[in-house]
Coordinates of C-alpha atoms and ligand atoms in Angstrom, one line a residue:
M278 CA -8.1 -1.1 -19.2
S279 CA -4.5 -2.2 -18.9
E280 CA -4.0 -5.6 -17.4
Y281 CA -1.5 -6.4 -14.7
Q282 CA 2.1 -7.2 -15.4
A283 CA 4.0 -8.5 -12.4
P284 CA 7.1 -6.4 -11.6
A285 CA 9.2 -9.5 -11.6
K286 CA 12.5 -7.7 -12.3
D287 CA 12.1 -5.5 -9.2
M288 CA 10.9 -8.5 -7.1
L289 CA 14.0 -10.4 -8.1
F290 CA 16.3 -7.5 -7.4
V291 CA 14.8 -7.1 -3.9
I292 CA 14.9 -10.8 -3.2
R293 CA 18.5 -11.2 -4.5
D294 CA 20.1 -8.0 -3.4
L295 CA 18.3 -6.6 -0.4
A296 CA 16.9 -9.7 1.3
E297 CA 20.2 -11.4 0.4
L298 CA 18.9 -14.6 -1.2
S299 CA 22.5 -16.0 -1.4
E300 CA 22.6 -16.1 2.4
I301 CA 19.1 -17.7 2.7
N302 CA 20.1 -20.2 0.1
K303 CA 22.9 -21.4 2.4
L304 CA 20.4 -22.2 5.2
P305 CA 19.5 -25.9 5.8
G306 CA 16.4 -26.8 3.8
F307 CA 16.8 -23.9 1.3
E308 CA 19.7 -25.3 -0.7
D309 CA 17.5 -25.5 -3.9
A310 CA 16.5 -21.8 -3.6
T311 CA 19.0 -20.4 -6.1
A312 CA 18.7 -17.2 -7.9
D313 CA 17.9 -19.1 -11.1
L314 CA 15.2 -21.1 -9.5
V315 CA 13.7 -18.0 -7.9
E316 CA 13.7 -16.2 -11.3
A317 CA 12.0 -19.2 -13.0
V318 CA 9.3 -19.4 -10.3
L319 CA 8.7 -15.6 -10.5
E320 CA 8.3 -15.9 -14.3
E321 CA 5.8 -18.7 -14.1
A322 CA 3.8 -17.0 -11.3
A323 CA 3.8 -13.7 -13.2
Q324 CA 2.2 -15.5 -16.1
L325 CA -0.5 -17.1 -14.0
A326 CA -1.2 -13.8 -12.2
G327 CA -1.3 -11.7 -15.3
E328 CA -3.0 -14.0 -17.8
V329 CA -5.4 -16.0 -15.6
I330 CA -6.1 -14.3 -12.3
A331 CA -6.0 -10.6 -13.2
P332 CA -8.8 -10.9 -15.8
T333 CA -11.2 -12.0 -13.0
N334 CA -10.7 -8.8 -10.9
V335 CA -13.4 -6.6 -12.3
L336 CA -16.0 -9.3 -12.7
G337 CA -15.5 -10.2 -9.0
D338 CA -16.1 -6.6 -8.2
V339 CA -19.2 -6.4 -10.3
Q340 CA -20.8 -9.8 -9.5
G341 CA -19.8 -10.0 -5.8
T342 CA -20.9 -13.0 -3.8
R343 CA -24.3 -14.3 -2.5
V344 CA -25.9 -16.9 -0.2
E345 CA -28.1 -19.5 -1.9
N346 CA -29.6 -22.4 0.1
G347 CA -27.2 -21.9 2.9
Q348 CA -24.2 -21.8 0.7
V349 CA -22.0 -18.9 -0.5
I350 CA -21.7 -18.7 -4.2
V351 CA -18.7 -16.9 -5.7
P352 CA -18.2 -16.0 -9.3
R353 CA -17.7 -19.2 -11.2
E354 CA -14.5 -17.8 -12.9
F355 CA -13.0 -17.8 -9.4
T356 CA -13.4 -21.5 -9.1
A357 CA -11.7 -22.1 -12.5
V358 CA -8.8 -19.9 -11.4
Y359 CA -8.6 -21.7 -8.1
R360 CA -8.4 -25.1 -9.8
Q361 CA -5.5 -24.0 -12.0
F362 CA -3.8 -22.4 -8.9
I363 CA -3.9 -25.6 -6.8
E364 CA -3.0 -27.9 -9.8
G365 CA 0.2 -25.8 -10.1
G366 CA 0.9 -26.4 -6.4
W367 CA 1.0 -22.7 -5.7
G368 CA -0.9 -23.0 -2.4
G369 CA 2.0 -24.8 -0.7
I370 CA 4.9 -23.1 -2.3
A371 CA 6.4 -21.9 1.0
Q372 CA 4.9 -24.5 3.2
S373 CA 7.3 -27.2 4.6
A374 CA 7.9 -30.3 2.5
E375 CA 6.9 -32.6 5.4
I376 CA 3.3 -31.5 5.1
G377 CA 3.2 -31.6 1.3
G378 CA 4.5 -28.1 0.5
Q379 CA 7.4 -27.2 -1.8
G380 CA 9.6 -26.0 1.1
L381 CA 10.8 -22.9 -0.6
P382 CA 11.7 -19.7 1.4
Y383 CA 8.8 -17.6 2.8
L384 CA 10.6 -14.7 1.0
L385 CA 9.8 -16.2 -2.4
G386 CA 6.3 -17.1 -1.1
L387 CA 5.8 -13.3 -0.4
A388 CA 6.7 -12.3 -3.9
V389 CA 4.3 -14.7 -5.5
E390 CA 1.7 -13.7 -3.0
E391 CA 2.1 -10.1 -4.0
M392 CA 1.4 -11.1 -7.6
W393 CA -1.9 -12.9 -6.6
Q394 CA -2.9 -9.9 -4.5
S395 CA -2.2 -7.4 -7.3
A396 CA -4.1 -9.6 -9.8
N397 CA -7.2 -10.0 -7.7
L398 CA -7.1 -8.9 -4.0
S399 CA -10.5 -10.5 -3.2
W400 CA -9.6 -13.9 -4.6
S401 CA -6.1 -13.9 -3.1
L402 CA -7.5 -13.7 0.5
C403 CA -8.7 -17.3 0.2
P404 CA -5.2 -18.8 -0.2
L405 CA -3.7 -16.3 2.2
L406 CA -6.0 -17.3 5.0
S407 CA -5.7 -21.0 4.2
Q408 CA -1.9 -20.9 4.3
G409 CA -2.0 -19.1 7.7
A410 CA -4.5 -21.6 9.1
A411 CA -2.3 -24.5 7.9
R412 CA 0.7 -22.9 9.5
A413 CA -1.1 -22.6 12.9
I414 CA -2.2 -26.2 12.7
E415 CA 1.3 -27.4 11.7
T416 CA 2.9 -25.5 14.6
H417 CA 0.4 -26.2 17.4
G418 CA -2.0 -29.0 16.3
T419 CA -2.0 -32.6 17.5
D420 CA -0.6 -35.2 15.3
A421 CA -4.1 -36.6 14.8
L422 CA -5.4 -33.2 13.7
K423 CA -2.5 -32.7 11.4
S424 CA -3.0 -36.1 9.7
L425 CA -6.7 -35.3 9.3
V426 CA -6.5 -31.9 7.6
L427 CA -3.0 -30.6 6.8
E428 CA -2.3 -32.4 3.6
K429 CA -5.6 -31.4 2.1
M430 CA -5.2 -27.8 3.3
V431 CA -1.7 -27.4 1.9
A432 CA -2.8 -29.0 -1.4
G433 CA -5.6 -26.5 -1.5
E434 CA -8.3 -29.1 -1.6
W435 CA -9.8 -27.5 1.6
T436 CA -9.4 -23.9 2.6
G437 CA -9.0 -22.3 6.0
T438 CA -10.4 -19.2 7.8
M439 CA -9.7 -17.2 10.9
N440 CA -12.7 -16.7 13.2
L441 CA -12.0 -14.1 15.9
T442 CA -14.4 -11.3 15.6
E443 CA -17.8 -11.2 17.3
P444 CA -20.3 -8.3 17.4
Q445 CA -19.0 -7.1 20.8
A446 CA -15.4 -8.3 20.3
G447 CA -13.5 -6.5 17.5
S448 CA -10.1 -5.0 18.5
D449 CA -10.9 -6.2 22.0
L450 CA -10.7 -10.0 21.8
A451 CA -11.1 -10.2 25.6
A452 CA -14.8 -9.9 25.0
V453 CA -15.1 -13.1 22.9
R454 CA -18.1 -15.1 24.1
S455 CA -18.2 -18.2 21.8
Q456 CA -18.2 -21.4 23.9
A457 CA -16.6 -24.8 23.7
V458 CA -17.6 -27.8 25.7
P459 CA -15.6 -31.1 25.9
D460 CA -17.2 -34.0 24.0
G461 CA -15.3 -37.3 23.8
D462 CA -11.9 -36.7 22.3
G463 CA -13.0 -33.3 20.9
Y464 CA -15.2 -30.3 21.7
R465 CA -18.6 -28.8 20.7
V466 CA -18.3 -25.2 19.7
T467 CA -21.2 -22.7 19.8
G468 CA -21.3 -19.0 18.9
Q469 CA -21.6 -16.3 16.3
K470 CA -18.7 -14.8 14.4
I471 CA -18.9 -11.8 12.1
F472 CA -16.8 -10.5 9.3
I473 CA -15.3 -13.9 8.5
T474 CA -13.3 -13.6 5.2
W475 CA -14.1 -16.5 2.9
G476 CA -16.1 -18.0 5.7
D477 CA -18.0 -20.0 3.1
H478 CA -17.8 -20.6 -0.6
D479 CA -18.3 -23.2 -3.3
M480 CA -14.7 -23.6 -4.6
T481 CA -13.9 -26.6 -2.3
E482 CA -15.9 -29.2 -0.5
N483 CA -14.7 -28.3 3.0
V484 CA -13.5 -25.3 5.0
I485 CA -11.5 -25.6 8.2
H486 CA -12.4 -22.7 10.5
L487 CA -9.9 -21.7 13.2
V488 CA -12.2 -20.4 16.0
L489 CA -11.4 -18.6 19.2
A490 CA -13.8 -19.7 22.0
R491 CA -13.9 -20.2 25.7
V492 CA -14.3 -23.5 27.6
S493 CA -16.5 -23.1 30.7
G494 CA -14.6 -22.1 33.8
A495 CA -11.8 -20.5 31.7
P496 CA -10.4 -17.2 33.1
E497 CA -11.9 -13.9 31.9
G498 CA -10.2 -12.0 29.2
V499 CA -7.8 -13.2 26.6
R500 CA -6.2 -15.6 29.0
G501 CA -9.3 -17.7 28.8
L502 CA -9.4 -18.1 25.0
S503 CA -8.7 -21.4 23.3
L504 CA -8.3 -22.2 19.7
F505 CA -10.3 -24.9 17.8
A506 CA -10.3 -26.2 14.3
V507 CA -13.9 -26.6 13.3
P508 CA -14.7 -28.1 9.9
K509 CA -17.6 -26.9 7.8
N510 CA -18.4 -30.6 7.1
Q511 CA -17.3 -33.4 9.5
I512 CA -14.4 -35.5 8.5
N513 CA -14.7 -39.3 8.5
G514 CA -12.1 -41.6 9.9
D515 CA -10.7 -42.2 6.4
G516 CA -10.3 -38.5 5.7
S517 CA -13.3 -38.2 3.5
V518 CA -15.9 -35.5 3.9
G519 CA -18.9 -36.5 6.1
E520 CA -22.0 -34.9 7.3
H521 CA -22.7 -31.2 7.8
N522 CA -21.1 -30.0 11.0
N523 CA -23.7 -27.3 12.1
V524 CA -21.6 -24.5 10.8
T525 CA -23.8 -22.2 8.8
V526 CA -23.3 -19.0 6.9
V527 CA -26.0 -16.5 8.0
S528 CA -25.3 -13.8 5.5
V529 CA -22.6 -12.0 3.5
E530 CA -21.9 -8.3 4.0
H531 CA -22.4 -5.6 1.4
K532 CA -19.3 -3.5 1.5
L533 CA -17.2 -0.7 0.1
G534 CA -14.6 -2.9 -1.7
I535 CA -13.2 -6.5 -2.1
H536 CA -16.7 -7.4 -3.4
G537 CA -15.4 -10.8 -4.7
S538 CA -14.3 -11.8 -1.2
P539 CA -17.3 -13.2 0.8
T540 CA -17.3 -11.5 4.3
C541 CA -19.5 -13.8 6.3
V542 CA -21.6 -13.9 9.4
M543 CA -21.1 -17.4 10.7
A544 CA -23.1 -19.5 13.2
F545 CA -21.6 -22.4 15.1
E546 CA -24.1 -24.7 16.9
D547 CA -22.6 -27.6 18.8
A548 CA -20.2 -28.0 15.9
R549 CA -17.5 -30.6 16.4
G550 CA -14.1 -29.0 17.0
Y551 CA -10.5 -30.0 17.7
L552 CA -8.4 -28.2 20.2
I553 CA -5.3 -26.6 18.8
G554 CA -2.5 -26.1 21.3
E555 CA -3.1 -25.9 25.0
L556 CA -6.4 -24.9 26.6
N557 CA -6.5 -21.1 27.3
K558 CA -3.5 -20.5 25.2
G559 CA -5.5 -20.0 22.0
L560 CA -4.5 -16.4 21.4
A561 CA -0.8 -17.4 21.3
C562 CA -1.6 -20.1 18.8
M563 CA -3.7 -17.7 16.8
F564 CA -0.7 -15.3 16.7
T565 CA 1.1 -17.8 14.5
M566 CA -1.6 -17.3 12.0
M567 CA -2.0 -13.6 12.7
N568 CA 1.6 -12.7 12.3
H569 CA 1.7 -14.5 9.0
A570 CA -1.5 -12.7 8.0
R571 CA -0.2 -9.3 9.2
L572 CA 2.8 -9.5 6.9
G573 CA 0.4 -10.7 4.2
V574 CA -2.0 -7.8 4.7
G575 CA 0.9 -5.4 4.8
L576 CA 1.9 -6.8 1.4
E577 CA -1.6 -6.2 0.2
G578 CA -0.8 -2.5 0.6
V579 CA 2.2 -2.9 -1.7
A580 CA 0.2 -5.1 -4.2
I581 CA -2.8 -2.9 -4.6
S582 CA -0.6 0.2 -4.9
E583 CA 1.4 -1.5 -7.6
R584 CA -1.7 -2.3 -9.6
A585 CA -2.9 1.3 -9.2
Y586 CA 0.5 2.6 -10.3
Q587 CA 0.5 0.5 -13.5
L588 CA -2.9 1.7 -14.4
A589 CA -2.0 5.4 -13.7
R590 CA 1.3 5.1 -15.5
D591 CA -0.3 3.7 -18.7
Y592 CA -3.1 6.3 -18.6
A593 CA -0.5 9.1 -18.2
K594 CA 1.3 7.9 -21.3
E595 CA -1.9 7.9 -23.4
R596 CA -4.0 10.8 -22.2
V597 CA -3.2 13.9 -24.2
Q598 CA -3.9 17.2 -22.5
G599 CA -2.3 20.6 -22.6
R600 CA 1.2 21.7 -23.5
A601 CA 4.5 21.2 -21.7
P602 CA 7.8 23.0 -21.6
G603 CA 10.2 21.8 -24.4
H604 CA 7.5 20.1 -26.4
S605 CA 5.7 21.3 -29.5
G606 CA 1.9 20.7 -29.7
R607 CA -0.3 18.9 -27.2
V608 CA 1.4 16.3 -25.0
S609 CA 0.4 13.3 -23.1
I610 CA 0.0 14.1 -19.4
I611 CA 3.1 12.3 -18.3
H612 CA 5.0 15.3 -19.6
H613 CA 3.5 17.6 -17.0
P614 CA 5.8 17.9 -14.0
D615 CA 3.0 17.5 -11.4
V616 CA 1.9 14.3 -13.1
R617 CA 5.5 13.2 -12.9
R618 CA 5.5 14.0 -9.2
M619 CA 2.5 11.8 -8.6
L620 CA 3.9 8.9 -10.6
M621 CA 7.3 9.2 -8.9
S622 CA 5.8 9.3 -5.5
M623 CA 3.9 6.1 -6.3
K624 CA 6.8 4.4 -7.8
C625 CA 9.4 5.1 -5.1
Q626 CA 7.1 4.4 -2.2
I627 CA 5.9 1.1 -3.7
E628 CA 9.6 0.1 -4.2
A629 CA 10.3 1.1 -0.6
M630 CA 7.4 -0.8 0.8
R631 CA 8.1 -3.9 -1.3
S632 CA 11.7 -3.9 -0.1
V633 CA 10.8 -3.6 3.6
A634 CA 8.2 -6.3 3.3
Y635 CA 10.5 -8.8 1.6
V636 CA 13.5 -8.0 3.8
V637 CA 11.3 -8.8 6.8
G638 CA 10.3 -12.0 5.0
G639 CA 14.0 -12.9 4.6
H640 CA 14.5 -12.3 8.3
L641 CA 11.6 -14.7 9.0
D642 CA 13.3 -17.4 6.9
R643 CA 16.5 -16.9 8.9
A644 CA 14.6 -16.8 12.2
H645 CA 13.3 -20.3 11.4
H646 CA 16.2 -21.9 9.6
D647 CA 19.4 -20.5 10.9
P648 CA 21.2 -23.3 12.9
D649 CA 22.5 -20.8 15.5
D650 CA 20.2 -20.1 18.4
K651 CA 21.5 -16.6 19.0
R652 CA 21.3 -15.5 15.4
R653 CA 17.8 -17.0 15.1
A654 CA 16.7 -14.9 18.1
G655 CA 18.2 -11.8 16.7
Q656 CA 16.4 -12.3 13.4
M657 CA 13.1 -12.9 15.2
A658 CA 13.5 -9.7 17.2
R659 CA 13.8 -7.8 13.9
V660 CA 10.7 -9.6 12.5
D661 CA 8.8 -8.7 15.7
L662 CA 9.8 -5.1 15.5
L663 CA 8.9 -4.6 11.9
T664 CA 5.8 -6.7 11.5
P665 CA 3.4 -4.0 12.8
V666 CA 5.4 -1.5 10.6
V667 CA 4.9 -3.6 7.4
K668 CA 1.2 -4.0 8.3
G669 CA 0.5 -0.4 9.4
W670 CA 2.8 1.7 7.2
C671 CA 2.3 -0.2 4.0
T672 CA -1.5 -0.2 4.2
E673 CA -1.7 3.4 5.3
T674 CA 0.6 4.4 2.5
A675 CA -1.6 2.4 0.1
Q676 CA -4.6 4.7 1.0
L677 CA -2.6 7.6 -0.3
L678 CA -1.1 5.9 -3.3
T679 CA -4.4 4.4 -4.6
S680 CA -5.8 7.9 -4.2
V681 CA -3.0 9.4 -6.2
G682 CA -3.4 6.7 -8.9
L683 CA -7.1 7.8 -9.1
Q684 CA -6.0 11.5 -9.3
V685 CA -3.7 10.8 -12.2
H686 CA -6.8 9.8 -14.2
G687 CA -8.7 13.1 -13.4
G688 CA -12.4 12.6 -13.8
M689 CA -11.9 9.2 -15.5
G690 CA -10.5 8.0 -12.2
Y691 CA -13.7 8.8 -10.3
V692 CA -15.9 6.8 -12.6
E693 CA -15.7 3.0 -12.4
E694 CA -14.8 2.4 -16.0
T695 CA -11.0 2.7 -15.7
G696 CA -10.6 0.5 -12.6
A697 CA -8.7 3.1 -10.6
A698 CA -11.8 3.5 -8.4
Q699 CA -11.9 -0.2 -7.6
Y700 CA -8.3 -0.2 -6.4
F701 CA -9.0 2.8 -4.1
R702 CA -12.1 1.0 -2.7
D703 CA -10.3 -2.3 -2.4
A704 CA -7.4 -0.8 -0.6
R705 CA -9.6 0.7 2.1
I706 CA -10.0 -2.5 4.1
T707 CA -6.3 -3.1 4.5
T708 CA -5.8 -0.7 7.4
I709 CA -8.8 -2.2 9.2
Y710 CA -8.7 -6.0 9.2
E711 CA -5.9 -8.1 10.9
G712 CA -5.7 -5.4 13.6
T713 CA -6.4 -1.7 12.7
T714 CA -3.5 0.7 12.3
S715 CA -4.2 1.8 15.9
I716 CA -3.6 -1.7 17.2
Q717 CA -0.4 -2.1 15.1
A718 CA 0.9 1.2 16.4
L719 CA 0.2 0.2 20.0
D720 CA 1.9 -3.1 19.4
L721 CA 5.0 -1.3 18.0
V722 CA 5.2 1.2 20.8
G723 CA 4.2 -1.1 23.7
R724 CA 5.5 -4.6 23.0
K725 CA 8.2 -3.8 20.5
I726 CA 9.9 -0.6 21.8
L727 CA 9.0 0.0 25.5
R728 CA 9.1 -3.6 26.6
D729 CA 12.8 -4.0 25.7
G730 CA 13.8 -0.4 26.5
G731 CA 14.3 0.3 22.8
Q732 CA 17.0 -2.4 22.3
A733 CA 15.6 -4.0 19.1
C734 CA 15.1 -0.5 17.7
N735 CA 18.7 0.5 18.6
E736 CA 20.0 -2.6 16.7
L737 CA 17.9 -1.5 13.7
V738 CA 19.4 2.0 14.0
S739 CA 23.0 0.7 14.1
D740 CA 22.3 -1.3 10.9
I741 CA 21.0 1.9 9.3
R742 CA 24.2 3.7 10.4
E743 CA 26.2 1.0 8.6
T744 CA 24.5 1.8 5.4
D745 CA 25.3 5.5 6.0
K746 CA 29.0 4.5 6.2
E747 CA 28.7 2.7 2.8
L748 CA 27.0 5.8 1.3
A749 CA 29.8 8.0 2.7
Q750 CA 32.3 5.9 0.7
S751 CA 30.3 6.2 -2.5
G752 CA 31.2 9.8 -3.1
D753 CA 29.0 12.6 -4.4
A754 CA 26.7 10.5 -6.5
L755 CA 24.6 9.3 -3.6
S756 CA 25.1 12.3 -1.3
G757 CA 21.4 13.4 -1.5
I758 CA 20.3 9.9 -0.5
R759 CA 22.8 9.9 2.3
S760 CA 21.7 13.2 3.8
G761 CA 18.0 12.2 3.5
L762 CA 18.7 8.9 5.3
K763 CA 20.7 10.6 8.1
E764 CA 17.9 13.2 8.6
G765 CA 15.3 10.4 8.9
C766 CA 17.4 8.2 11.1
D767 CA 18.1 11.1 13.5
A768 CA 14.4 11.8 13.7
L769 CA 13.7 8.2 14.6
V770 CA 16.4 8.1 17.3
T771 CA 15.3 11.3 18.8
S772 CA 11.6 10.2 18.8
V773 CA 12.3 6.9 20.4
E774 CA 14.5 8.5 23.1
W775 CA 11.8 11.0 23.8
L776 CA 9.2 8.2 24.2
L777 CA 11.5 6.2 26.5
A778 CA 12.2 9.3 28.6
N779 CA 8.5 10.5 28.8
H780 CA 6.1 7.6 28.7
E781 CA 6.1 7.0 32.4
A782 CA 5.1 10.6 33.2
D783 CA 1.8 10.3 31.3
A784 CA -0.1 7.1 30.6
N785 CA -1.7 8.6 27.4
I786 CA 1.7 9.2 25.7
P787 CA 2.2 5.8 24.2
G788 CA -1.3 5.8 22.6
A789 CA -1.2 9.4 21.5
V790 CA 2.2 9.2 19.7
S791 CA 2.0 5.6 18.4
F792 CA 0.6 6.3 15.0
N793 CA 3.2 9.0 14.2
L794 CA 6.0 6.8 15.5
L795 CA 4.8 3.9 13.3
M796 CA 4.7 6.1 10.2
L797 CA 8.1 7.5 11.1
M798 CA 9.7 4.1 11.4
G799 CA 8.1 3.0 8.2
T800 CA 9.3 6.1 6.3
V801 CA 12.8 5.7 7.6
V802 CA 13.1 2.0 7.1
G803 CA 11.7 2.4 3.6
G804 CA 14.3 5.1 2.9
W805 CA 17.0 2.8 4.3
Q806 CA 16.1 0.0 1.9
M807 CA 16.0 2.5 -1.0
A808 CA 19.5 3.7 -0.1
R809 CA 20.7 0.1 0.0
A810 CA 19.0 -0.4 -3.4
A811 CA 20.8 2.6 -4.8
L812 CA 24.2 1.3 -3.5
K813 CA 23.6 -2.0 -5.2
A814 CA 22.4 -0.4 -8.4
S815 CA 25.5 1.8 -8.5
E816 CA 27.7 -1.4 -8.2
Y817 CA 25.8 -3.0 -11.1
L818 CA 26.2 0.1 -13.2
A819 CA 29.9 0.4 -12.4
S820 CA 30.4 -3.3 -13.4
G821 CA 28.7 -2.7 -16.7
A822 CA 25.9 -5.2 -15.9
P823 CA 22.9 -5.4 -18.3
D824 CA 19.6 -3.7 -17.4
K825 CA 21.2 -0.2 -17.2
D826 CA 17.8 1.5 -17.4
F827 CA 16.5 -0.5 -14.5
Y828 CA 19.5 0.4 -12.2
E829 CA 19.5 4.0 -13.3
A830 CA 15.8 4.3 -12.5
K831 CA 16.4 2.6 -9.1
I832 CA 18.9 5.4 -8.1
I833 CA 16.6 8.1 -9.3
S834 CA 13.7 6.5 -7.4
A835 CA 15.9 6.5 -4.2
C836 CA 16.8 10.2 -4.8
F837 CA 13.2 11.1 -5.1
Y838 CA 12.3 9.2 -1.9
A839 CA 15.2 11.0 -0.1
E840 CA 14.1 14.4 -1.4
Q841 CA 10.3 14.2 -1.2
I842 CA 9.3 11.4 1.2
M843 CA 12.0 11.3 3.9
P844 CA 11.4 14.9 5.0
L845 CA 8.1 13.6 6.4
A846 CA 10.2 11.9 9.1
G847 CA 10.9 15.3 10.7
A848 CA 7.2 16.1 10.7
Y849 CA 6.4 12.8 12.4
Q850 CA 9.1 13.5 15.0
R851 CA 7.6 16.9 15.8
A852 CA 4.2 15.3 16.2
V853 CA 5.6 12.6 18.5
E854 CA 7.4 15.2 20.7
S855 CA 4.2 17.1 21.1
G856 CA 3.1 14.2 23.3
S857 CA -0.5 13.8 24.4
A858 CA -1.6 17.0 26.2
T859 CA -3.4 18.7 23.3
T860 CA -4.7 15.5 21.8
M861 CA -6.5 14.7 25.1
S862 CA -7.5 18.3 26.1
L863 CA -11.1 18.6 24.8
S864 CA -13.8 17.3 27.0
E865 CA -16.1 14.7 25.4
D866 CA -18.8 17.4 24.9
Q867 CA -16.4 19.6 23.0
F868 CA -16.3 17.2 20.2
Ligands
FAD100 C1 -14.1 -7.0 5.1 C2 -13.6 -7.5 6.4 C3 -13.0 -8.7 6.6 C4 -12.7 -9.2 7.8 N1 -12.2 -10.4 8.0 C5 -12.0 -11.0 9.2 C6 -11.7 -12.4 9.4 O1 -11.5 -13.1 8.4 N2 -11.7 -12.9 10.7 C7 -11.9 -12.1 11.7 O2 -11.9 -12.6 12.9 N3 -12.2 -10.8 11.6 C8 -12.3 -10.2 10.4 N4 -12.6 -8.9 10.2 C9 -12.8 -8.1 11.4 C10 -11.7 -7.1 11.6 O3 -10.6 -7.7 12.0 C11 -12.2 -6.0 12.6 O4 -13.2 -5.3 12.0 C12 -11.1 -5.2 13.2 O5 -10.3 -6.0 14.0 C13 -11.6 -4.0 14.0 O6 -12.6 -4.4 14.9 P1 -14.0 -3.6 14.9 O7 -14.5 -3.6 13.6 O8 -14.9 -4.2 16.0 O9 -13.6 -2.1 15.3 P2 -13.4 -1.6 16.8 O10 -12.6 -2.5 17.6 O11 -14.7 -1.2 17.4 O12 -12.6 -0.3 16.5 C14 -13.2 1.0 16.1 C15 -12.1 2.1 16.1 O13 -11.6 2.2 17.4 C16 -10.2 2.0 17.4 N5 -9.8 1.3 18.6 C17 -10.4 0.2 19.1 N6 -9.7 -0.2 20.2 C18 -8.7 0.6 20.4 C19 -7.6 0.7 21.3 N7 -7.5 -0.1 22.3 N8 -6.7 1.7 21.1 C20 -6.8 2.6 20.1 N9 -7.8 2.5 19.2 C21 -8.7 1.6 19.3 C22 -9.9 1.2 16.1 O14 -8.6 1.4 15.7 C23 -10.9 1.7 15.2 O15 -10.4 2.9 14.6 C24 -12.9 -8.4 9.0 C25 -13.5 -7.1 8.8 C26 -13.9 -6.7 7.6 C27 -14.6 -5.3 7.5

């Protein structure tokens, strides 16, 4: 089975040329983040991901995790990898320097995160959640809590989790029942949580759980939820680990994929907790973590598709089967046009997804670091608009691409031996956790489009039209890419106008059209980034820059996207404009 090689060249291209690193490098705090430094970090991370983390992927899948004497046991190789990871300071790469991180841009953090996720998705969830939890505590926690836990979390000595889900409260967090009662300067938290990723493990001596719970007398629904940091083991005044805190792991789930990631049922019984943020504002605080995690999970779609692509590409070069036009004798299957189609569709959509995810990461850096209030707000509006798209579209596309990767292997993809089946299974969770695709699509349509009357979307469209102008000046060479982008952008504009004009007439419209609108926006924004990539690649080729093969392939990839992926935008538009009537027509009994 071929091992993982991080696509560092493509990552650097996207960071430098599409997310515009040189602009981010000018922001206060990011003066050190030069292209040279970014390249060096990517190279080092690629080595760790490919040589150390990736070899643990299959054994994690096979061994899984188990509970022994009230403690989750993960494969021991995971612990060795984790040690190496934290010794290299990777856990805090994009965390601020004030709390012990390296203070590098989130954009660069995303690229290295993609590498960990490709290398071993199950294992990578542990640092992903820990970083999100640390961010929430840094943003909303009291100084006392920060000094108690943050340094250790950022260093990776302790990990973090996100405890939202309960049996009756999944997508609907209004139904959360866990309780918290005041106790001295803290709280006592009681309740049961399910599906908690890395809820327990034996890699570190403590785990800081971020738990949504209700204090008695709090309002019903999400307005009555507060957020608490609840350590697995109590923390002594001097910061050392104390007694057990009545946080127990009841069981781990047996599941379709990500076997190496313990998915835990957790019981909290009068466990000591620390309030994060204001009482009853817990969901807003949790959103700091969830938005970070949503981009991270969207990136998982990119990462697992990349791993599946590498495996399929290598197999297609080796597997000899049949004859192909222009070749004498039997050929490897990469010579068959339909296998080419599959590989091209994987390659171009992965590049598109990576570009969108990183570009949003770059907007997030600007939204936090730009000294100008107005510019910061504009950047944040773009992040808000595109976060559900990165999460929803990248993970939905990953379902298709990991399936195509399996298909390239023929029967060998269906058996476990090649690894293609594991990627297909592992990818399946990504559209479910961190808010299902339905929830992302409702967020996009409700909060991000209807609430501002389509303004953030209009600004996105005018940026896409700017790229159209650049394409117009580039002559015939990129004309196919230009017409594909125009077609897609027109479909997006028409669909959003249709939604704005019709949603008040029928309350089912937003929900009925939301998935297709999300996929439409992802498809178009992906094509837009591919068009920008083709423009940059043309510039490099014209200037005689090295890496000719890479830039030529980039343009071909953008052409394929324009020809074979962008036409989907028209289909999504048709589906949006069909509204909700047929979707809602059958009675319940007719199903
Ligand atoms: C492996 C794994 C790891 C997880 N990790 C964590 C974790 O670390 N922390 C944590 O708190 N949770 C975690 N979860 C829980 C996960 O976030 C939930 O499973 C998810 O939010 C969906 O909730 P649910 O399973 O209750 O499905 P439900 O909410 O019951 O949804 C079922 C179906 O109905 C749809 N649906 C529900 N409500 C609506 C609506 N209003 N509009 C349209 N469609 C709707 C959903 O999209 C879905 O298709 C994990 C789950 C799994 C399986």
